[in-house]
PDB file of C-alpha atoms in Angstrom:
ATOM      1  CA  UNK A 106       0.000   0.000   0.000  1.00 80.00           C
ATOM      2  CA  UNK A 107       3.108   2.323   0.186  1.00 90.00           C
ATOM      3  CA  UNK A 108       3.501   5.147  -2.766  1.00 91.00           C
ATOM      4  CA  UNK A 109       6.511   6.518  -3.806  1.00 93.00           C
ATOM      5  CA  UNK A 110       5.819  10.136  -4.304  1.00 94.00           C
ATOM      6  CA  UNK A 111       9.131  11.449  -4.185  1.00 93.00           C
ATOM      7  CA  UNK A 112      12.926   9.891  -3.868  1.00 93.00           C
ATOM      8  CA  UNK A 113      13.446   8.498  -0.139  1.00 94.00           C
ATOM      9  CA  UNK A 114       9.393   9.410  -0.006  1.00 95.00           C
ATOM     10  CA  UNK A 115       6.303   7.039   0.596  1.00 93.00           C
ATOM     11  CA  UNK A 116       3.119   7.690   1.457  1.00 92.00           C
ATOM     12  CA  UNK A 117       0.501   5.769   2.643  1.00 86.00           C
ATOM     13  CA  UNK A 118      -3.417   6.714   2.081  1.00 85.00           C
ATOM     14  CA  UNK A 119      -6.385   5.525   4.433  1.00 79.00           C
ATOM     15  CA  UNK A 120      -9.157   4.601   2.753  1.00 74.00           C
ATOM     16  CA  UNK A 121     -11.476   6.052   5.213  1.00 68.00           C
ATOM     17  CA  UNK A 122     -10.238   9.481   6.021  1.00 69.00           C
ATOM     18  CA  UNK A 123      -8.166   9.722   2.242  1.00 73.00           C
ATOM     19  CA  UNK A 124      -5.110  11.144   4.902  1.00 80.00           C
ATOM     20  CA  UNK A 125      -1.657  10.095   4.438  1.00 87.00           C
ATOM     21  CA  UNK A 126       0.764   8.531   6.223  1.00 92.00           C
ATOM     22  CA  UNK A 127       4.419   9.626   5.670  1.00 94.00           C
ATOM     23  CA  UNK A 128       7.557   7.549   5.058  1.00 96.00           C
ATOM     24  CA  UNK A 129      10.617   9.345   5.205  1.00 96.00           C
ATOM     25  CA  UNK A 130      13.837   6.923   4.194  1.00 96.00           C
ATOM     26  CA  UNK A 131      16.641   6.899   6.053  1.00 95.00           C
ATOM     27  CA  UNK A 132      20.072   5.287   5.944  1.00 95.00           C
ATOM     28  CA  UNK A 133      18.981   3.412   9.339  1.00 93.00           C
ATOM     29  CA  UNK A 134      15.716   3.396   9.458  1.00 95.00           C
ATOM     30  CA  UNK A 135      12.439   6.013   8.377  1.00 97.00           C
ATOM     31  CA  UNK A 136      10.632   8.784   9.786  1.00 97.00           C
ATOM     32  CA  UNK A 137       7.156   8.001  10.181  1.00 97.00           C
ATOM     33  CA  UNK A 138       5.432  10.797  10.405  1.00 95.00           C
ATOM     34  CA  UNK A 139       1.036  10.658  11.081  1.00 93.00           C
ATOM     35  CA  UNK A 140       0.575   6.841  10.922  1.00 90.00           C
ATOM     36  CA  UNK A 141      -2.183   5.700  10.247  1.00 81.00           C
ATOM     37  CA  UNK A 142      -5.837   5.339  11.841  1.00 85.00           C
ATOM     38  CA  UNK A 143      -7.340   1.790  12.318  1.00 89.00           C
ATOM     39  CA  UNK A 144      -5.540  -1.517  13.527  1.00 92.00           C
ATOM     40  CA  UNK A 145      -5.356  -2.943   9.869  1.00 90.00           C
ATOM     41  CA  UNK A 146      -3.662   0.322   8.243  1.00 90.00           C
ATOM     42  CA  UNK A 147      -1.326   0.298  10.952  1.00 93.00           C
ATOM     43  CA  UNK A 148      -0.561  -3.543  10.733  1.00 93.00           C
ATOM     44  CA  UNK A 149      -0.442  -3.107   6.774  1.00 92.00           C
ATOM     45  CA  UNK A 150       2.071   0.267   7.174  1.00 94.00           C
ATOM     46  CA  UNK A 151       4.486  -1.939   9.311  1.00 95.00           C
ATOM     47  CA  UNK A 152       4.163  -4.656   7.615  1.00 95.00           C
ATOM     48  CA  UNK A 153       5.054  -2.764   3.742  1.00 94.00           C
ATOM     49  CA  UNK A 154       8.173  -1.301   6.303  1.00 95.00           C
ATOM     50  CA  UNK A 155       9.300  -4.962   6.907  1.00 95.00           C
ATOM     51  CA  UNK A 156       9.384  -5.462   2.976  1.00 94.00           C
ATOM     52  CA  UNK A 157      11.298  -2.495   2.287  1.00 93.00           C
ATOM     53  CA  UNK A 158      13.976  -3.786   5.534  1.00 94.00           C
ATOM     54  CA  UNK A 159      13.077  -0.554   7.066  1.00 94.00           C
ATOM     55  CA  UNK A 160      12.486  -0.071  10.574  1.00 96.00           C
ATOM     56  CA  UNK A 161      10.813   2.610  12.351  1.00 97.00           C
ATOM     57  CA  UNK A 162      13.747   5.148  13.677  1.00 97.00           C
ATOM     58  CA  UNK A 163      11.007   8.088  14.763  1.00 97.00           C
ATOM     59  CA  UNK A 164       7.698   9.296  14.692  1.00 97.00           C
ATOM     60  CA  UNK A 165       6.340  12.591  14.319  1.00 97.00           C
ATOM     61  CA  UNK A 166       2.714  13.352  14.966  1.00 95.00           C
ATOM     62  CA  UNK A 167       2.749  16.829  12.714  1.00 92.00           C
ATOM     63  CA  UNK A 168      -0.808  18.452  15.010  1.00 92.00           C
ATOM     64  CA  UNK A 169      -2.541  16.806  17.942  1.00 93.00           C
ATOM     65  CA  UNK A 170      -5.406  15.877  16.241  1.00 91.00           C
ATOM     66  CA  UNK A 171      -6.388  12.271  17.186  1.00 90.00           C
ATOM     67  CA  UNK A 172      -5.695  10.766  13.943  1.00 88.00           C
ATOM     68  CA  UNK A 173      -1.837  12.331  14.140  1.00 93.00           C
ATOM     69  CA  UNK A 174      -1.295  11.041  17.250  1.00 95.00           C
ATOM     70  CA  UNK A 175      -1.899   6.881  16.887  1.00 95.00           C
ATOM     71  CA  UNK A 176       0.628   4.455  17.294  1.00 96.00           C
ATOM     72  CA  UNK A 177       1.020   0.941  16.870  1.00 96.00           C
ATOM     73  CA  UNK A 178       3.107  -1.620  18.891  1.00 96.00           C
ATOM     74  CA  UNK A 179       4.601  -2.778  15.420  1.00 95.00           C
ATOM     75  CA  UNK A 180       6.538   0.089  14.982  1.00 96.00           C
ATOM     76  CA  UNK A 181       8.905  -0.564  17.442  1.00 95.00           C
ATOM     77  CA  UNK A 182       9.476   1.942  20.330  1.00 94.00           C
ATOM     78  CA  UNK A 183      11.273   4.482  18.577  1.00 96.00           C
ATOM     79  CA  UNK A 184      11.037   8.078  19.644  1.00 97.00           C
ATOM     80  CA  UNK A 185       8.022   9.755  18.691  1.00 97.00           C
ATOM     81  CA  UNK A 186       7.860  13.631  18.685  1.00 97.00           C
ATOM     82  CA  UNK A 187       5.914  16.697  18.657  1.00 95.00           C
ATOM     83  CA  UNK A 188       5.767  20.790  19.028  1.00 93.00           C
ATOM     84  CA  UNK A 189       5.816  21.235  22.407  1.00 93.00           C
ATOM     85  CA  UNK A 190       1.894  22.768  22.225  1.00 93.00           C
ATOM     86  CA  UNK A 191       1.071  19.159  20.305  1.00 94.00           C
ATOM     87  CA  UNK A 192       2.796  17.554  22.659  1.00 96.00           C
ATOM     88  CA  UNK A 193       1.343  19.219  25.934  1.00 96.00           C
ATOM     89  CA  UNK A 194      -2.126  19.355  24.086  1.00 96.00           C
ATOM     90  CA  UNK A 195      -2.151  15.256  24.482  1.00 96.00           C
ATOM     91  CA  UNK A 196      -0.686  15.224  27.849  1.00 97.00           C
ATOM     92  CA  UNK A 197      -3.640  17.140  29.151  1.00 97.00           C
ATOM     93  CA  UNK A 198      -5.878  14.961  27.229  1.00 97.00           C
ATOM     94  CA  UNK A 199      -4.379  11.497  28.870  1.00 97.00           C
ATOM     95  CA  UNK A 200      -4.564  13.164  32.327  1.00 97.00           C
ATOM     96  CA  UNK A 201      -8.182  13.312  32.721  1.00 97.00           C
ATOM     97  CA  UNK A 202      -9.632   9.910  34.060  1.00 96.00           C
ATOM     98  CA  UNK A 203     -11.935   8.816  31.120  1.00 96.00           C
ATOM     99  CA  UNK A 204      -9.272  10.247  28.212  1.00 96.00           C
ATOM    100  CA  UNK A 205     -10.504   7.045  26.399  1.00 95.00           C
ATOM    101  CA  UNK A 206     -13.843   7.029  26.645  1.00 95.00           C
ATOM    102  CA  UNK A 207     -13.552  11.045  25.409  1.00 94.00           C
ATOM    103  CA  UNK A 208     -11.196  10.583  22.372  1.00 95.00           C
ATOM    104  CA  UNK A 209     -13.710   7.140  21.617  1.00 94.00           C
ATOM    105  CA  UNK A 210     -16.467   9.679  21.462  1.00 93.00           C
ATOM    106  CA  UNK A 211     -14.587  11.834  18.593  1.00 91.00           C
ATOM    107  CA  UNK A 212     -13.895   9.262  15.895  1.00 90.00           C
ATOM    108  CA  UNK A 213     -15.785   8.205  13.328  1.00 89.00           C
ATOM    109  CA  UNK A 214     -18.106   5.736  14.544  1.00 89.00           C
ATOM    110  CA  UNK A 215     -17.520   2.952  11.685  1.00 88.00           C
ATOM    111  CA  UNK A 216     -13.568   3.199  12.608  1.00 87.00           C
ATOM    112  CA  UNK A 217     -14.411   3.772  16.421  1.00 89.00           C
ATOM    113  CA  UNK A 218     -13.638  -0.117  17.728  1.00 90.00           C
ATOM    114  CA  UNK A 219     -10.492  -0.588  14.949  1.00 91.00           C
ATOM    115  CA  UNK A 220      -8.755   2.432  16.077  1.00 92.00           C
ATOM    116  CA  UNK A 221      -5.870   1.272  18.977  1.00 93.00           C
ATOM    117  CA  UNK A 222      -5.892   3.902  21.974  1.00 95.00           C
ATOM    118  CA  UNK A 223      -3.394   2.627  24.251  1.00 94.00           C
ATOM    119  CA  UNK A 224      -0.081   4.158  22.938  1.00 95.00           C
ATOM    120  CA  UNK A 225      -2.337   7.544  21.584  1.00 95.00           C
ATOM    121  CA  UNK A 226       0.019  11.050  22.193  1.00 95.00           C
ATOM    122  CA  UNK A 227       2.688   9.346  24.004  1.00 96.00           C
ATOM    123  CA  UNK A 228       5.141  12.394  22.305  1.00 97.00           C
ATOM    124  CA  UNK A 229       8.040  14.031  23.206  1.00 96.00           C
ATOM    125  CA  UNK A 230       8.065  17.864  22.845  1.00 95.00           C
ATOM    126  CA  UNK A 231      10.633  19.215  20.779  1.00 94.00           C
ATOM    127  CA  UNK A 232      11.516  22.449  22.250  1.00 91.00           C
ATOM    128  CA  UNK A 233       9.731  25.483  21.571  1.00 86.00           C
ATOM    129  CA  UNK A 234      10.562  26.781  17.968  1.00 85.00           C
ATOM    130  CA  UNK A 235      12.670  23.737  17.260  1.00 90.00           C
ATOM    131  CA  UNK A 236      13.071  23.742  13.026  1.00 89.00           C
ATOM    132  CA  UNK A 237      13.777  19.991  12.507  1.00 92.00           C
ATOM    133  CA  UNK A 238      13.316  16.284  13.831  1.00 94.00           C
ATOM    134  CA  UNK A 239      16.085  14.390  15.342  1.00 93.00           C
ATOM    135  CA  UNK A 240      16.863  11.676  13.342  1.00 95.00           C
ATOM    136  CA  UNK A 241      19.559  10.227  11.718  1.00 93.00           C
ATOM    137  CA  UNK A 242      18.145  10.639   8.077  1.00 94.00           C
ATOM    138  CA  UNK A 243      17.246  13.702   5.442  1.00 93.00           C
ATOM    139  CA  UNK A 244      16.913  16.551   7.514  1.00 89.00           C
ATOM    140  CA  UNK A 245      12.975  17.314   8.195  1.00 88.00           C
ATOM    141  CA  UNK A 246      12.160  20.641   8.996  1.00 86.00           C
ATOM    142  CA  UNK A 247       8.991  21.921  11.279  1.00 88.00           C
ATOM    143  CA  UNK A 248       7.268  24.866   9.549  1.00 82.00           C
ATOM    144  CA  UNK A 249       4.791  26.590  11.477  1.00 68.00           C
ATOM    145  CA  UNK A 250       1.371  27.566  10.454  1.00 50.00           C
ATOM    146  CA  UNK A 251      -2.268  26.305  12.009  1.00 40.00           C
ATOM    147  CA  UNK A 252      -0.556  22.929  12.167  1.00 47.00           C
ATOM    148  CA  UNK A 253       2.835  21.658  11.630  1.00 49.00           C
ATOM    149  CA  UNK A 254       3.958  20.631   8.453  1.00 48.00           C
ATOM    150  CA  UNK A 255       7.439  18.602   7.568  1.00 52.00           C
ATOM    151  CA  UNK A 256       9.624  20.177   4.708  1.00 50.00           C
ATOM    152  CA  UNK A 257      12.179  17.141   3.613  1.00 51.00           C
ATOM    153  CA  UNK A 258      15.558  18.727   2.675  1.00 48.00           C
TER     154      UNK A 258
END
């Protein structure tokens, strides 16, 4: 289900949502970046990473938006960042009590039992105007606007 869109670049589309999932190439591993929404996509994404001989080296969740913030055991335990405000804006969520129950509430209902919640917005905060991702591949760059967005370089 991975699409090359540019060199080093794959992308891969849910069917549900038509949002991508990012695959940034590295030479020891890739930068996932927003991956994925329901077990399956998630399963499929690591699995097309095990074809390729790529492991996950980190994740980037780009806003805090629930569908930006999944994660699936099958990518490994890699570091998985955000802007601080992202980052902080799903802390606060996973404080309150019934965090599941709440985020449960604001997904689409035919998607609501396939989407994995137990490793949702565990991110690290890069620090405050921080301009690219630590990792040991093509340099991605934060750009600021309503969300974050990832220039590859």
């Amino acid at each position: 289900m991975l699409r090359q869109v540019a060199e080093g670049v794959l992308i891969h589309r849910s069917e549900l949502l038509e949002n991508n999932a990012v695959v940034v190439q590295g030479p020891t591993g890739a930068l996932l970046i927003d991956p994925g929404l329901t077990e399956a996509e998630m399963t499929c994404l690591a699995d097309d990473l095990r074809r390729l001989g790529q492991s996950v080296e980190a994740g980037f969740a780009t806003h805090p938006d629930w569908d930006h913030v999944l994660w699936h055991p099958e990518y490994g335990d890699a570091p998985r960042y955000g802007t601080d405000r992202c980052a902080a804006h799903v802390r606060e969520v996973r404080a309150a009590p019934d965090w599941k129950a709440r985020v449960a509430e604001g997904l689409p209902p035919e998607i609501a039992q396939e989407t994995p919640l137990d490793l949702y917005g565990l991110l690290t905060g890069l620090p405050a105007g921080a301009a690219q991702i630590p990792w040991n591949g093509p340099r991605a760059q934060i750009t600021s606007g309503s969300s974050s967005r990832i220039a590859s370089a």
